[in-house]
mmCIF file of C-alpha atoms in Angstrom:
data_model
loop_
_atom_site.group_PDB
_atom_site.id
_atom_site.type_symbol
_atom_site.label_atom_id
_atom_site.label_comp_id
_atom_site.label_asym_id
_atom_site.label_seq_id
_atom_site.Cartn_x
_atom_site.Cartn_y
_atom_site.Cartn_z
ATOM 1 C CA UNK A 1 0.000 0.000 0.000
ATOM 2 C CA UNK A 2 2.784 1.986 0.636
ATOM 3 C CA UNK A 3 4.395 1.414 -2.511
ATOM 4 C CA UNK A 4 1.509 2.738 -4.145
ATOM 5 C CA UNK A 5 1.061 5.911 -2.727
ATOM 6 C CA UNK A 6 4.723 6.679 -3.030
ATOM 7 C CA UNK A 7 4.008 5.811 -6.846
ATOM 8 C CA UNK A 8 0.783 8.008 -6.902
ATOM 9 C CA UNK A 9 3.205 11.120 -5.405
ATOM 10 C CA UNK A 10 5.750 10.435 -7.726
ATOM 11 C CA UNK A 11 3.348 10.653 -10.666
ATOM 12 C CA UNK A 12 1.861 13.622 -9.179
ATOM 13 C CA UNK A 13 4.907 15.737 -9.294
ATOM 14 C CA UNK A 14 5.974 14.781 -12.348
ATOM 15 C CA UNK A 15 3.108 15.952 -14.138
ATOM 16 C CA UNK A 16 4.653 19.245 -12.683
ATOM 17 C CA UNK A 17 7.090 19.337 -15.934
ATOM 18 C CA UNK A 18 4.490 17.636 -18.834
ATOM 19 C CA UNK A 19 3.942 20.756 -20.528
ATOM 20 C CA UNK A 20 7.448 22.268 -20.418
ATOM 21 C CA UNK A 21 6.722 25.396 -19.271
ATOM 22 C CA UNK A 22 9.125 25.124 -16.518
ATOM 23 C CA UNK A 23 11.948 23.909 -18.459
ATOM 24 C CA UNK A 24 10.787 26.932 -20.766
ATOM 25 C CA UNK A 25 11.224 29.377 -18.322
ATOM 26 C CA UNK A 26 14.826 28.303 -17.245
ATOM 27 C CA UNK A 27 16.258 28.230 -20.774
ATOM 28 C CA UNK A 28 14.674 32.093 -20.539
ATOM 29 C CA UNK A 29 17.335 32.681 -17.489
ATOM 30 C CA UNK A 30 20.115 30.714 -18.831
ATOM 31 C CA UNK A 31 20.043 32.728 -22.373
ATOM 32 C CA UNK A 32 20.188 36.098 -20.395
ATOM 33 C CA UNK A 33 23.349 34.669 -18.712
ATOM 34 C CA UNK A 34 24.551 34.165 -21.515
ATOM 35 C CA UNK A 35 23.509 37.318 -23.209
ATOM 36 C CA UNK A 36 25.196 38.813 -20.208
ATOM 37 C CA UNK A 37 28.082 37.272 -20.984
ATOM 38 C CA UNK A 38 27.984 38.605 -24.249
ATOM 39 C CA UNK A 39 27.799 41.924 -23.777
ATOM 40 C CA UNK A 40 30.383 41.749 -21.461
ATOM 41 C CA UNK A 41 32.425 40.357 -23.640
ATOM 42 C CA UNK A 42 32.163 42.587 -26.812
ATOM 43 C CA UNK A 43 31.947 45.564 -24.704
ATOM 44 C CA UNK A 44 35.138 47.999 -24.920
ATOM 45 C CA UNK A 45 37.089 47.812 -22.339
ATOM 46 C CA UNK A 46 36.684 50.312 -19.534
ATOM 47 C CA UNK A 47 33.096 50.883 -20.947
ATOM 48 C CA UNK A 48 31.774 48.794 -17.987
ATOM 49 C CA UNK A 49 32.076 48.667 -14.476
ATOM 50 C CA UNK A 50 33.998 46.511 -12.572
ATOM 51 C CA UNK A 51 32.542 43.049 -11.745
ATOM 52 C CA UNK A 52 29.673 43.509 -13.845
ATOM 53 C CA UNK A 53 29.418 40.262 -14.634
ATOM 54 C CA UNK A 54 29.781 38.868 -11.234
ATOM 55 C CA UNK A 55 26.923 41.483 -9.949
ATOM 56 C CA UNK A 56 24.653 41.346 -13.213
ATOM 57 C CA UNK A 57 24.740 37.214 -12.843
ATOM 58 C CA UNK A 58 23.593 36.823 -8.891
ATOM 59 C CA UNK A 59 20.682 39.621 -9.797
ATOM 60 C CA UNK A 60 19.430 37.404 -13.463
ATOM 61 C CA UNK A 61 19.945 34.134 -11.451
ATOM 62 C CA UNK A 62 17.660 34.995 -8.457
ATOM 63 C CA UNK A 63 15.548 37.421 -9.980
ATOM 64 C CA UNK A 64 15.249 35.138 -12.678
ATOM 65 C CA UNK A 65 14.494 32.263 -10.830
ATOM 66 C CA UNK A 66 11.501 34.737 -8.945
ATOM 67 C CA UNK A 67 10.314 36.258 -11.749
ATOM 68 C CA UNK A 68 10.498 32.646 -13.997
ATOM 69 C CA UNK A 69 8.438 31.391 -10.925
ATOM 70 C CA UNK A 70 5.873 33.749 -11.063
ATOM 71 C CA UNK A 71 5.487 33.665 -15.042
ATOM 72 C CA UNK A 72 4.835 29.687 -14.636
ATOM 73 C CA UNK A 73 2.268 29.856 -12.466
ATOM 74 C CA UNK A 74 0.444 32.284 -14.287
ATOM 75 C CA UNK A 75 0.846 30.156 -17.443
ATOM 76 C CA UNK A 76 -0.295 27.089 -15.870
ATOM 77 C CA UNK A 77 -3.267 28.726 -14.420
ATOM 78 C CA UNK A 78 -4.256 29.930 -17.591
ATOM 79 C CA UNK A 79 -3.022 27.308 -19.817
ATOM 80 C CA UNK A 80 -2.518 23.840 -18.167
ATOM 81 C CA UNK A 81 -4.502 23.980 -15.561
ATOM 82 C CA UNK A 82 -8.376 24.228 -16.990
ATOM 83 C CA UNK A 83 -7.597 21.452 -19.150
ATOM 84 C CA UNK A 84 -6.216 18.614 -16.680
ATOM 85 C CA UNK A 85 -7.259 20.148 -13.032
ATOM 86 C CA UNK A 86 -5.442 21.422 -9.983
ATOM 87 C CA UNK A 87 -3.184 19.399 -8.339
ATOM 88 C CA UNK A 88 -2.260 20.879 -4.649
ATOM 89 C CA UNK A 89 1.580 19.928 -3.616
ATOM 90 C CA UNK A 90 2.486 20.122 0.110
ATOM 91 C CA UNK A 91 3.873 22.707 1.364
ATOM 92 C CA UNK A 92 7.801 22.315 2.527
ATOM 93 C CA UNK A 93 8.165 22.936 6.347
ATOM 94 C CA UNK A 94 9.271 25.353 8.220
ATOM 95 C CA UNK A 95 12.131 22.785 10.110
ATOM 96 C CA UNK A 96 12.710 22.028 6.326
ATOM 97 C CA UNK A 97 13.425 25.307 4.944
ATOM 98 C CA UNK A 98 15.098 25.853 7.469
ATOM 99 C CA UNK A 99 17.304 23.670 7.418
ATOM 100 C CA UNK A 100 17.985 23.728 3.739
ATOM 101 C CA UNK A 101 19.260 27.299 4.424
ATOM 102 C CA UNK A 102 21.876 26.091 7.165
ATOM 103 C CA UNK A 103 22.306 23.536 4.728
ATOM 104 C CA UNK A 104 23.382 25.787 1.786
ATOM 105 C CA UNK A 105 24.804 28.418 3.937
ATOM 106 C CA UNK A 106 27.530 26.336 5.314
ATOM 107 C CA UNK A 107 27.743 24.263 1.536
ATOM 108 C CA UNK A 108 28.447 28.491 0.519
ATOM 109 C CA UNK A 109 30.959 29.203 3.344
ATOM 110 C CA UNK A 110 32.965 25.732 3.009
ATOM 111 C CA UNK A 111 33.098 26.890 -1.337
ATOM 112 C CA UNK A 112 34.025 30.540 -0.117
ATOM 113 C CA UNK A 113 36.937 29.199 2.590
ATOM 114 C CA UNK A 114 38.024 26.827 0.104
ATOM 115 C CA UNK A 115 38.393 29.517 -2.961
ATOM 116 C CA UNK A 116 39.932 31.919 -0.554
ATOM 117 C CA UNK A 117 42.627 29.431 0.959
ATOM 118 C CA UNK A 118 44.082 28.176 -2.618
ATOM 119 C CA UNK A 119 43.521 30.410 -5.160
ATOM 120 C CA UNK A 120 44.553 28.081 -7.554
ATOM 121 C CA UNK A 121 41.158 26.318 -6.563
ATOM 122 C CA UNK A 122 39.611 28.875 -8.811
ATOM 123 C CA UNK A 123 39.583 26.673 -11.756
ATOM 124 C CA UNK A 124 37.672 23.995 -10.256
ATOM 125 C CA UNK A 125 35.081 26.009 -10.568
ATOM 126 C CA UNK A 126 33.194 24.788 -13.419
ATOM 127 C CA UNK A 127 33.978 20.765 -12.073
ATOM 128 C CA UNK A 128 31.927 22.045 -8.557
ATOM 129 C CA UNK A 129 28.962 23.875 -10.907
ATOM 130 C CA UNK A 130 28.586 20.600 -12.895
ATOM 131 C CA UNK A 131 28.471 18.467 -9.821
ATOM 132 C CA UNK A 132 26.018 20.762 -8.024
ATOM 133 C CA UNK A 133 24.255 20.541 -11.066
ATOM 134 C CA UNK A 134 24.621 16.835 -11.761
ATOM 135 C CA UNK A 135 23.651 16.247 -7.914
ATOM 136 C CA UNK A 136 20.541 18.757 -8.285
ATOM 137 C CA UNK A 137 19.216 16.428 -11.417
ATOM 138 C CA UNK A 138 19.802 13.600 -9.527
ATOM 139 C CA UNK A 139 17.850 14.467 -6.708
ATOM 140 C CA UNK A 140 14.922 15.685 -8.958
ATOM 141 C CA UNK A 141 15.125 12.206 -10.736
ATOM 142 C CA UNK A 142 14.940 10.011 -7.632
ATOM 143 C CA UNK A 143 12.033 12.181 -6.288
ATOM 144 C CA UNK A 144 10.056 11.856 -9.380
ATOM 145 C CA UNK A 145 10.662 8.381 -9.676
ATOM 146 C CA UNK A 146 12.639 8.155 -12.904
ATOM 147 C CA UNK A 147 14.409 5.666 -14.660
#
């Protein structure tokens, strides 16, 4: 019975990402980064500030991520949702956001100490993105229940 319930969550969330509008919405934030990047890179030199990469990336990545939040919700309201039905997904915790906070708050300040003691850990860099990464779609695979 147990089993089955489990399998009735897991097919509940992952009807979160059948129409694509999620995965829409992130390709949205990843092609500003890069359009950051862009500009930042054909831009004369001295024509832009200092770190305005590193500033212009944290604001698209979390405002981004809020605003790309927003927009799919609306969407699926008006678009996914009067066709299939609402589904209503429990709410995380408080002792769980929590806790994911300390959790990525001390993940940050181990990165931060590391970077800072060897600079020459600066190139690992893209290695810890792509495990973060890697680890992130792992987790989102197990808790969908995918092959």
């Amino acid at each position: 019975m147990r089993r089955e319930i489990e399998w009735v969550e897991q097919r509940t969330r992952r009807y979160w990402y059948e129409d694509g509008l999620g995965e829409l919405a992130i390709g949205c934030v990843v092609l500003l980064v890069g359009l950051l990047f862009l500009v930042e890179g054909l831009a004369p030199t001295g024509l832009l500030p200092d770190h305005f990469s590193s500033l212009g990336l944290i604001v698209l990545v979390f405002g981004g991520s809020w605003l790309a939040n927003r927009v799919v919700a609306t969407l699926k309201a008006r678009l996914t949702y009067p066709r299939t039905g609402y589904v209503a997904y429990r709410r995380p915790t408080a002792r769980r956001r929590i806790l994911t906070g300390v959790a990525a708050g001390a993940l940050g300040a181990l990165v931060a100490g590391v970077l800072r003691a060897a600079p020459a850990a600066l190139a690992w860099i893209p290695l810890l993105q792509g495990l973060l990464i890697a680890a992130f779609l792992l987790y989102l695979a197990h808790t969908l229940g995918l092959a």
